[in-house]
C-alpha cells in the first residue's frame, strides 16, 4: 500500500496533545469566575451537609425575649421576628436550596430528556403526542403552573419537588427533541444503522452524547433557577411549611421588618443570588470545556 | 447479460422507490416522487458497477435501498441468492452486515464524540466478532493498517484528521463488518484531486486483497471510467444504458449517454477545442410528474412520436450492452 504511505499526517505542531481530562480541567478552571462559582457551590454543599455541626443554634427554636435583634456576639447575624438565630436559619436553609436544585433537576431532566429522546427519535404519533403535551405545559406561565400544581398537591417538600419538576420538564423535552431531530439526520447515524446497531445503541452511544452538551449547560443553569423558583413559592407562602427554614420564606417574613432590620431579608437574598450566580458561572465554564472542537488541544 | 447465478452477488429486479408527498394537516398523500422507477441490475462477484447520473436521478436512493436504509416500494433485491427486501430485520442482520456503505461526506459520517478507534471498533462489538479486548484491539489496529492509517492514532477524534484520513476511517469502519459488497456513495466527490487518487487506489487495492464487490455511485465520469468494470447510466429514476466501461465510453448508444459523455473535458487543449458538445435543451423533468414514455424524450434530439408512448425496456444491442431506447 505504497500510496497510503504517501499521505502525510498533519503535524500537531505547538499544540501538544493532552489527555481529555487535563484539557477539560484547564479550560474549565482557566477563568477565576468559574473557580469562584465552583467554590461557592462546594461551600454551600458543605454547609448543607454539615448544617447541624455548623449552626450555632437550633434554627426553629423560638425565643420571644430576643426578637429582631441586630447582629451581636451572641447572634452573629441577629435574630428574626420570633427570636430565632438568623445565621442558623440561613445555614439550614441551604439544605432545602441544594436538595431542591438537585432533586428538581433530576426529575425534570430524566423524565423530560427521555420523553424528548423518544419523541425525537421515533417521531410519528407518539412524538406528536408527547410534544403537544409539552406545548400545553409550556403555554402556561411557569410560575402559575408551579402554583397550580403545588396547591393541587398540597404542602410539603416532596410536593414542591414534584411541582417544580413538572414545571421544568418541558424545556428539557423540547431541547432534547430538537437536538435529536437534527442529529439523527447525520450520516454517522445512518452508518451506525448500516453496521447493524439497534435503536438502543444508536440512541445512547450516538445521539445522546452529541445532544448532551447544551442539555448539560441547561442542567447547571436550572439548578440555580429551581432554587429561585422554590424561593418564589416559599415567598408566596405556598409549598414548604412555615417552621422549616427556607431562604424564600425568610425573605418574605423579613420584608415586614425591612426598615428596622433589613438583614432579615438581605442575608437569605444574598445567599440565593450567590448560589444561582455560581451555578450560572459553572454552567458557562462547562459549556466551553465540553466543546468538542477543543478536543485534544489546550 | 446472462450469467450463472452463483457468480452474481447482487441482483436487483424491478426496484421501485416512491417517496410520498404529504399535504395539509391530515398528511394525506398528494403524489409521489418517483426516485427510482423500475430498475434492474446485476453485479458479479469481484466486479465494480459504476452508477452514473446527474444530481437527483436516484443513484443514492438505489444504494440506500440495497442497504435497506429505505424500504423499497416494490421489487426484489437478491443478495447472495436471498431476497433481502422480504427478510425481517433481525433475521437478515447477519446477512446485511455483508453489505456496507462508504459515504460521500467524510465530515458528517463520523461521530464527533467517538474516537477513531471506537468508530472502527463499533461493528466488531455489535456483531461480537472478537471475544476479548485483546483481539478486539488487534483487529482495530489491523483495520487501521489495512486502510493506511497509523494505529497509534486510534485514540484521536475525527476533527483531528484531514478529509482523506477521515475517508480512510470511514472505509475501515465499513470493512470492520467483513463485508463482501460495498456501496460507495460518491466517496471521492468531497475530496481534492490528489487525495481522490489515493482513495481510488486504496479501494482498488482492497478490492483485490479482500475480493470485494463495489457499487460505485458517482457523477465524475473520468473516475468511474478508471474504477468500473461495468457502467450503468441513470436518468430520472430509470437505467437507460448498461455496458462495460469500454463500450460505454467508446460506443455510447443512448442519446442521453452521448450527451453526458460529451460533457467530459479532455485534458489536451488541442483535442479539447475540437470536442463537440451536445448541449441538451431544457431541464430534467420533475420526478413527481415524469413525462410519459421514455423519460428522456422531451429533451432528446432523436425523439420520434413513438418515444412518448411507452417506457422503453432495456434491450441487449450487443453482448453486455443494454440500452433503453427505441431509436437504437
XYZ file of C-alpha atoms in Angstrom:
626
model
C 0.000 0.000 0.000
C 2.593 2.497 -1.151
C 0.078 5.248 -1.949
C -1.130 5.131 1.574
C 2.287 5.853 2.911
C 2.478 8.958 0.773
C -0.140 10.655 2.837
C 1.481 12.848 5.409
C -0.069 13.285 8.792
C -0.727 16.847 9.759
C 1.723 17.752 12.454
C 0.168 18.673 15.739
C 2.862 21.358 15.992
C 2.828 23.535 19.040
C -0.454 22.048 20.192
C 0.811 19.351 22.440
C -1.638 16.540 22.870
C -3.095 16.353 26.325
C -5.492 13.905 27.834
C -9.168 14.705 27.618
C -9.470 15.193 31.359
C -6.461 17.507 31.582
C -7.845 19.660 28.822
C -11.233 19.748 30.485
C -9.681 20.943 33.731
C -7.615 23.605 32.010
C -10.473 25.155 30.071
C -12.897 24.753 32.926
C -10.765 26.348 35.580
C -8.899 28.763 33.352
C -11.079 31.633 34.499
C -11.383 32.880 38.036
C -15.160 33.364 37.727
C -15.620 29.645 37.216
C -13.304 28.926 40.130
C -15.357 31.332 42.214
C -18.614 29.660 41.145
C -17.274 26.227 41.941
C -16.055 27.454 45.299
C -19.470 28.858 46.196
C -21.218 25.629 45.183
C -18.788 23.423 47.074
C -19.069 25.654 50.123
C -22.885 25.604 50.009
C -22.994 21.845 49.653
C -20.533 21.506 52.533
C -22.627 23.823 54.701
C -25.788 21.932 53.790
C -24.215 18.595 54.677
C -22.829 19.732 57.994
C -25.584 22.143 58.994
C -26.185 20.564 62.429
C -22.496 20.904 63.288
C -22.076 24.400 61.859
C -25.223 26.108 63.079
C -24.785 27.737 66.497
C -28.469 27.361 67.450
C -31.499 25.273 66.653
C -32.981 27.126 63.653
C -36.545 26.623 64.818
C -36.129 27.498 68.480
C -38.377 30.434 69.288
C -37.055 32.946 71.816
C -39.533 35.774 72.235
C -37.231 37.711 74.561
C -34.697 38.239 71.752
C -36.869 39.333 68.819
C -35.381 41.238 65.875
C -32.028 41.841 67.461
C -29.213 43.391 65.453
C -26.014 41.397 64.992
C -24.161 40.755 68.215
C -21.524 38.416 69.571
C -24.313 36.070 70.705
C -26.209 36.099 67.423
C -23.740 36.830 64.635
C -26.403 37.949 62.176
C -29.052 38.881 64.734
C -32.452 37.271 65.220
C -35.759 37.312 63.393
C -39.267 38.241 64.479
C -39.587 35.046 66.510
C -36.171 35.417 68.097
C -34.675 32.629 66.004
C -30.979 32.844 65.154
C -30.673 34.174 61.573
C -27.294 32.556 60.871
C -28.596 29.133 61.882
C -31.660 29.571 59.719
C -29.597 30.594 56.686
C -27.343 27.581 57.251
C -30.295 25.217 57.471
C -31.934 26.941 54.513
C -29.034 25.833 52.341
C -30.185 22.233 52.837
C -33.526 22.984 51.225
C -31.914 25.021 48.469
C -29.360 22.381 47.500
C -31.793 19.490 47.689
C -34.465 21.353 45.703
C -31.952 22.135 42.989
C -30.700 18.585 42.678
C -33.990 16.725 43.030
C -35.971 19.025 40.744
C -33.361 18.913 38.002
C -33.152 15.138 38.321
C -36.920 14.728 37.996
C -37.278 17.248 35.186
C -34.125 16.139 33.408
C -34.669 12.403 33.490
C -38.343 12.487 32.506
C -38.026 15.384 30.094
C -34.969 14.073 28.320
C -36.328 10.536 28.000
C -39.578 11.795 26.525
C -37.695 14.161 24.236
C -35.451 11.335 23.089
C -38.424 9.115 22.299
C -40.315 11.922 20.568
C -37.329 12.983 18.519
C -36.077 9.537 17.577
C -39.281 7.706 16.800
C -41.432 10.671 15.791
C -44.790 9.655 14.414
C -47.903 9.911 16.521
C -46.015 9.127 19.752
C -43.722 12.070 19.133
C -46.597 14.339 18.235
C -48.490 13.401 21.392
C -45.506 13.964 23.654
C -44.618 17.269 22.082
C -48.199 18.596 22.091
C -48.470 17.705 25.770
C -45.250 19.589 26.444
C -46.542 22.538 24.423
C -49.633 22.556 26.607
C -47.475 22.641 29.733
C -45.319 25.375 28.256
C -48.244 27.539 27.270
C -48.885 28.247 30.953
C -46.615 30.757 32.662
C -44.221 28.605 34.735
C -44.985 30.348 37.994
C -48.727 29.875 37.538
C -48.141 26.234 36.635
C -45.973 25.677 39.697
C -48.528 27.414 41.910
C -51.362 25.373 40.475
C -49.551 22.068 40.900
C -48.262 22.947 44.369
C -51.709 23.987 45.547
C -53.272 20.934 43.962
C -50.827 18.546 45.627
C -50.848 20.334 48.975
C -47.910 21.398 51.098
C -44.752 19.561 51.977
C -41.312 19.451 50.489
C -41.914 16.325 48.382
C -44.843 18.028 46.670
C -42.675 21.037 45.906
C -40.145 18.777 44.221
C -42.832 17.263 42.045
C -44.432 20.595 41.187
C -41.141 22.164 40.187
C -40.072 19.020 38.378
C -43.170 19.083 36.192
C -42.810 22.795 35.555
C -39.178 22.434 34.483
C -39.716 19.326 32.361
C -40.992 20.761 29.035
C -37.844 22.727 28.239
C -35.708 19.597 28.603
C -38.084 17.635 26.460
C -38.114 20.264 23.741
C -34.399 20.851 23.726
C -33.691 17.132 23.622
C -36.256 16.529 20.906
C -34.840 19.332 18.782
C -31.287 18.147 19.219
C -32.191 14.571 18.360
C -34.143 15.635 15.296
C -31.130 17.419 13.890
C -28.527 14.880 14.985
C -30.337 11.826 13.683
C -30.069 13.162 10.135
C -26.283 12.902 10.279
C -24.542 10.353 8.142
C -22.932 8.745 11.150
C -26.337 7.704 12.441
C -27.039 6.011 9.118
C -23.597 4.438 9.318
C -24.487 3.018 12.717
C -27.681 1.570 11.248
C -25.789 0.040 8.381
C -23.239 -1.666 10.598
C -26.140 -3.197 12.477
C -26.584 -1.053 15.583
C -30.008 -1.334 17.204
C -32.214 1.520 18.394
C -30.808 1.482 21.917
C -27.220 1.636 20.753
C -27.927 4.387 18.232
C -29.740 6.402 20.870
C -27.316 6.049 23.714
C -23.965 5.847 22.020
C -24.506 8.313 19.179
C -27.497 10.550 19.741
C -27.402 11.291 23.458
C -23.654 12.044 23.713
C -23.952 14.512 20.844
C -27.134 16.061 22.182
C -25.855 16.350 25.724
C -23.632 19.474 25.842
C -26.437 22.058 25.568
C -28.515 19.983 27.992
C -25.656 19.849 30.423
C -25.419 23.615 30.395
C -29.150 23.816 30.931
C -28.924 21.460 33.890
C -26.416 23.676 35.651
C -28.478 26.762 34.884
C -31.661 25.081 36.071
C -30.063 24.072 39.350
C -29.983 27.797 40.024
C -33.424 28.528 38.611
C -35.012 25.699 40.592
C -33.648 27.229 43.772
C -35.042 30.567 42.676
C -38.428 29.021 41.866
C -38.601 27.289 45.224
C -37.747 30.600 46.872
C -40.581 32.260 44.933
C -43.040 29.606 46.048
C -41.921 29.922 49.665
C -42.023 33.690 49.376
C -45.624 33.423 48.259
C -46.295 31.161 51.207
C -47.006 28.059 49.171
C -45.066 24.878 49.357
C -42.731 24.133 52.208
C -44.460 24.512 55.541
C -43.541 27.511 57.731
C -41.265 26.446 60.558
C -38.787 24.915 58.087
C -36.062 27.395 57.249
C -36.066 28.179 53.520
C -34.441 31.207 52.011
C -37.519 32.332 50.110
C -39.771 32.209 53.154
C -37.151 34.068 55.157
C -37.100 36.924 52.645
C -40.871 37.011 52.821
C -41.143 37.211 56.583
C -38.227 39.618 56.745
C -39.781 42.160 54.401
C -42.087 43.401 57.162
C -39.042 44.466 59.131
C -37.104 45.856 56.171
C -36.742 49.240 57.879
C -35.917 48.006 61.371
C -33.637 45.078 60.478
C -33.011 44.769 56.744
C -30.552 41.909 57.333
C -33.507 39.529 57.769
C -34.263 39.736 54.065
C -30.860 40.683 52.734
C -28.880 37.720 54.079
C -31.062 34.957 52.565
C -31.425 37.111 49.440
C -27.673 37.354 49.020
C -27.397 33.616 49.630
C -29.851 32.928 46.792
C -28.133 35.364 44.440
C -24.703 33.917 45.168
C -25.765 30.308 44.670
C -27.760 30.970 41.483
C -24.906 33.048 40.109
C -22.439 30.318 40.975
C -24.460 27.718 39.046
C -24.634 30.069 36.064
C -20.907 30.663 36.063
C -20.127 26.976 36.307
C -22.643 26.277 33.541
C -20.823 28.705 31.268
C -17.497 27.157 32.142
C -18.818 23.681 31.397
C -20.185 24.762 28.061
C -16.766 25.943 26.979
C -14.958 22.985 28.459
C -17.246 20.435 26.793
C -16.936 21.962 23.338
C -15.830 19.035 21.152
C -13.946 21.356 18.822
C -11.464 21.933 21.608
C -10.743 18.241 21.980
C -7.109 17.258 22.048
C -5.964 20.850 22.358
C -5.220 23.141 25.223
C -26.107 -10.423 -19.650
C -26.959 -13.977 -18.639
C -24.529 -15.305 -16.125
C -24.511 -18.357 -13.978
C -26.369 -17.300 -10.868
C -23.688 -18.351 -8.411
C -21.410 -15.739 -9.904
C -23.919 -12.956 -9.407
C -23.612 -11.498 -5.935
C -26.352 -8.907 -6.108
C -29.353 -8.784 -8.333
C -31.904 -6.008 -8.330
C -35.181 -6.718 -10.059
C -37.784 -4.093 -10.900
C -36.841 -1.959 -7.920
C -39.147 0.949 -7.228
C -38.911 3.563 -4.556
C -41.578 6.252 -4.414
C -41.492 8.894 -1.721
C -44.946 10.142 -0.784
C -45.564 13.872 -0.763
C -47.904 14.747 2.050
C -50.084 17.769 2.147
C -52.065 19.598 4.749
C -52.881 18.907 8.344
C -54.059 15.331 7.860
C -50.952 14.418 5.846
C -52.838 12.907 3.010
C -50.682 11.763 0.137
C -50.798 14.266 -2.666
C -48.425 12.485 -5.014
C -45.195 10.582 -5.240
C -41.624 11.417 -6.039
C -40.610 8.532 -8.248
C -36.986 8.490 -7.192
C -36.302 5.020 -8.540
C -38.698 3.612 -11.082
C -38.411 0.019 -12.106
C -34.704 -0.590 -12.347
C -32.936 -3.923 -12.642
C -29.269 -4.673 -12.471
C -26.833 -7.460 -11.710
C -23.414 -7.297 -10.180
C -20.930 -10.143 -10.391
C -18.639 -11.049 -7.550
C -15.430 -9.042 -7.509
C -16.653 -6.513 -10.009
C -17.350 -2.836 -9.805
C -20.514 -1.390 -11.240
C -20.377 2.347 -11.772
C -23.760 4.017 -11.357
C -23.693 7.364 -13.093
C -26.223 10.114 -13.485
C -26.804 13.723 -12.663
C -27.945 15.011 -9.296
C -31.377 13.864 -8.266
C -31.644 10.988 -10.701
C -31.976 8.401 -7.924
C -28.464 6.959 -7.723
C -28.209 7.389 -3.978
C -31.710 6.024 -3.473
C -30.746 2.823 -5.275
C -27.746 2.481 -2.962
C -29.830 3.088 0.131
C -32.474 0.590 -0.930
C -29.758 -2.032 -1.327
C -28.504 -1.152 2.158
C -32.098 -1.349 3.366
C -31.897 2.124 4.849
C -35.001 2.728 2.758
C -37.783 0.230 2.284
C -38.305 -0.221 -1.432
C -41.833 0.404 -2.653
C -41.667 -2.641 -4.846
C -39.204 -5.051 -6.355
C -36.642 -7.603 -5.345
C -33.106 -7.247 -4.135
C -31.356 -10.600 -4.172
C -28.112 -10.689 -2.292
C -26.252 -13.992 -2.434
C -29.452 -15.568 -3.628
C -31.714 -14.295 -0.829
C -34.316 -11.603 -1.250
C -33.304 -9.110 1.429
C -36.414 -6.985 0.986
C -38.640 -9.673 2.415
C -36.384 -10.870 5.211
C -37.361 -9.417 8.591
C -34.931 -7.030 10.220
C -33.434 -9.258 12.859
C -33.035 -12.340 10.725
C -31.065 -10.732 7.997
C -28.919 -8.625 10.262
C -26.078 -11.054 9.868
C -26.585 -11.105 6.122
C -26.922 -7.380 5.815
C -23.695 -6.850 7.655
C -22.083 -8.155 4.466
C -23.333 -5.071 2.616
C -21.613 -1.901 3.723
C -21.535 1.755 2.835
C -18.857 4.355 2.230
C -20.134 7.888 2.482
C -19.688 10.918 0.345
C -19.075 13.364 3.157
C -16.155 12.326 5.331
C -17.069 15.048 7.839
C -20.675 14.203 8.639
C -20.172 10.467 8.552
C -18.006 10.162 11.656
C -19.456 10.684 15.117
C -17.532 13.679 16.532
C -17.779 12.299 20.059
C -16.195 8.950 19.357
C -12.529 8.290 18.883
C -11.391 6.870 15.575
C -10.684 3.573 17.306
C -14.157 3.204 18.723
C -15.757 4.216 15.419
C -13.887 1.423 13.684
C -14.420 -0.998 16.568
C -18.163 -0.452 16.988
C -19.279 -3.046 14.474
C -16.850 -5.571 15.936
C -18.582 -5.088 19.265
C -22.094 -5.233 17.821
C -21.516 -8.447 15.936
C -19.284 -9.910 18.640
C -16.606 -10.684 16.083
C -13.854 -10.635 18.697
C -14.344 -12.316 22.030
C -11.951 -10.351 24.190
C -10.413 -6.925 24.478
C -7.034 -8.043 23.255
C -8.267 -9.458 19.957
C -10.635 -6.513 19.586
C -7.752 -4.078 19.862
C -5.680 -6.120 17.490
C -8.462 -6.239 14.926
C -8.900 -2.463 15.076
C -5.161 -1.996 14.588
C -5.275 -4.369 11.652
C -8.054 -2.382 10.035
C -6.165 0.855 10.549
C -3.107 -0.546 8.846
C -5.246 -2.002 6.090
C -6.561 1.414 5.093
C -3.189 3.077 5.524
C -3.662 4.778 8.858
C -1.276 4.685 11.780
C -2.864 2.531 14.527
C -1.335 4.931 17.048
C -3.983 7.430 16.014
C -6.884 5.286 17.179
C -7.352 7.420 20.266
C -7.800 10.623 18.288
C -11.098 12.231 17.450
C -12.443 12.781 13.934
C -11.784 16.532 13.875
C -8.088 15.852 14.263
C -7.920 14.131 10.897
C -7.819 15.529 7.370
C -10.541 14.781 4.826
C -8.612 11.926 3.241
C -7.816 10.381 6.597
C -11.444 10.627 7.641
C -12.464 8.881 4.464
C -9.994 6.129 5.368
C -11.597 5.825 8.788
C -14.976 5.533 7.052
C -13.575 2.775 4.849
C -12.105 0.981 7.860
C -15.491 1.138 9.562
C -17.152 -0.391 6.506
C -14.506 -3.112 6.398
C -14.869 -3.919 10.081
C -18.023 -5.927 9.339
C -16.159 -8.218 6.904
C -18.356 -7.119 4.024
C -18.379 -8.674 0.576
C -20.330 -5.885 -1.073
C -19.762 -2.162 -0.588
C -21.944 0.658 -1.799
C -19.669 3.634 -2.377
C -21.871 6.720 -2.406
C -19.714 9.244 -4.245
C -16.764 8.599 -1.969
C -14.482 10.898 -3.933
C -16.553 13.959 -4.590
C -15.770 15.691 -1.292
C -12.014 15.165 -1.644
C -9.495 17.142 -3.618
C -7.893 15.561 -6.643
C -4.650 14.255 -5.159
C -6.488 12.666 -2.245
C -9.089 11.273 -4.647
C -6.365 9.356 -6.415
C -5.111 7.894 -3.146
C -8.573 6.789 -2.084
C -9.295 5.297 -5.524
C -6.090 3.304 -5.347
C -6.895 2.250 -1.804
C -10.319 1.000 -2.845
C -8.831 -0.918 -5.779
C -6.169 -2.469 -3.563
C -8.811 -3.527 -1.076
C -10.944 -4.990 -3.822
C -8.077 -7.193 -4.918
C -6.998 -8.166 -1.427
C -10.417 -8.890 0.012
C -12.350 -9.823 -3.122
C -14.863 -7.034 -2.633
C -17.649 -6.065 -4.981
C -18.463 -2.387 -5.368
C -21.442 -0.392 -6.437
C -19.716 2.869 -7.266
C -22.194 5.726 -7.257
C -20.596 8.736 -8.868
C -21.063 11.625 -11.183
C -17.439 12.078 -12.144
C -17.187 10.123 -15.375
C -13.408 10.060 -15.524
C -13.236 8.480 -12.079
C -15.892 5.928 -12.988
C -14.012 5.031 -16.132
C -10.921 4.343 -14.081
C -12.510 2.115 -11.479
C -15.544 0.398 -13.031
C -15.955 -2.870 -14.884
C -19.496 -2.069 -15.943
C -21.230 1.261 -16.045
C -24.945 1.944 -15.677
C -26.316 5.315 -16.710
C -29.344 6.590 -14.802
C -31.764 9.268 -15.825
C -34.792 10.302 -13.812
C -35.096 7.068 -11.867
C -34.510 4.790 -14.825
C -31.452 2.956 -16.017
C -31.063 3.980 -19.628
C -27.890 2.140 -20.598
C -25.617 -0.542 -19.140
C -22.421 -1.772 -20.697
C -18.846 -2.478 -19.783
C -16.829 0.672 -19.393
C -15.053 0.448 -22.742
C -18.340 0.099 -24.622
C -19.971 2.968 -22.792
C -17.113 5.334 -23.354
C -16.331 4.344 -26.898
C -19.711 3.443 -28.305
C -22.476 5.125 -26.310
C -25.803 4.390 -27.918
C -28.435 6.113 -25.836
C -28.630 9.814 -26.745
C -28.510 10.777 -23.069
C -25.276 8.868 -22.563
C -23.823 10.560 -25.603
C -24.753 13.977 -24.247
C -23.396 13.096 -20.806
C -20.083 11.876 -22.175
C -19.716 14.867 -24.447
C -19.576 16.989 -21.297
C -16.366 15.341 -20.096
C -13.451 17.662 -20.747
C -10.417 16.184 -22.496
C -7.110 17.019 -20.843
C -5.493 18.051 -24.127
C -6.114 21.635 -25.222
C -5.964 20.901 -28.954
C -8.369 17.990 -28.844
C -10.474 19.799 -26.263
C -11.024 22.714 -28.671
C -12.356 20.379 -31.340
C -14.523 18.473 -28.896
C -18.124 18.520 -29.973
C -20.512 19.106 -27.158
C -24.085 18.049 -27.200
C -25.940 20.717 -25.319
C -29.271 19.482 -24.067
C -32.207 21.832 -24.041
C -34.472 22.316 -21.109
C -34.240 20.910 -17.603
C -34.575 17.494 -16.096
C -38.323 16.878 -15.728
C -39.703 16.587 -12.228
C -39.750 13.042 -10.859
C -43.127 13.874 -9.330
C -44.695 14.080 -12.759
C -42.354 12.317 -15.182
C -43.014 12.502 -18.920
C -44.877 9.620 -20.484
C -42.887 7.044 -22.363
C -39.138 7.404 -22.447
C -38.143 9.746 -19.609
C -35.623 11.446 -21.867
C -37.804 12.102 -24.921
C -38.678 15.763 -24.196
C -35.003 16.699 -24.406
C -33.874 14.166 -26.955
C -32.855 15.359 -30.404
C -33.622 11.958 -31.869
C -37.093 11.702 -30.372
C -39.800 10.242 -32.541
C -43.556 10.327 -31.873
C -43.389 6.759 -30.621
C -40.959 7.735 -27.847
C -43.697 9.287 -25.751
C -45.930 6.227 -25.906
C -44.217 3.547 -23.905
C -41.366 3.342 -21.462
C -38.666 1.548 -23.458
C -37.276 -1.669 -21.996
C -33.578 -2.380 -21.696
C -32.639 -4.301 -24.827
C -29.420 -6.104 -25.473
C -27.944 -4.456 -28.563
C -24.626 -6.251 -28.487
C -23.253 -8.691 -25.899
C -23.235 -6.991 -22.491
C -24.590 -3.744 -23.862
C -28.145 -2.930 -22.857
C -29.934 0.205 -23.966
C -33.404 1.511 -23.207
C -34.109 3.384 -26.400
C -36.332 2.501 -29.309
C -34.292 4.594 -31.736
C -31.158 2.485 -31.418
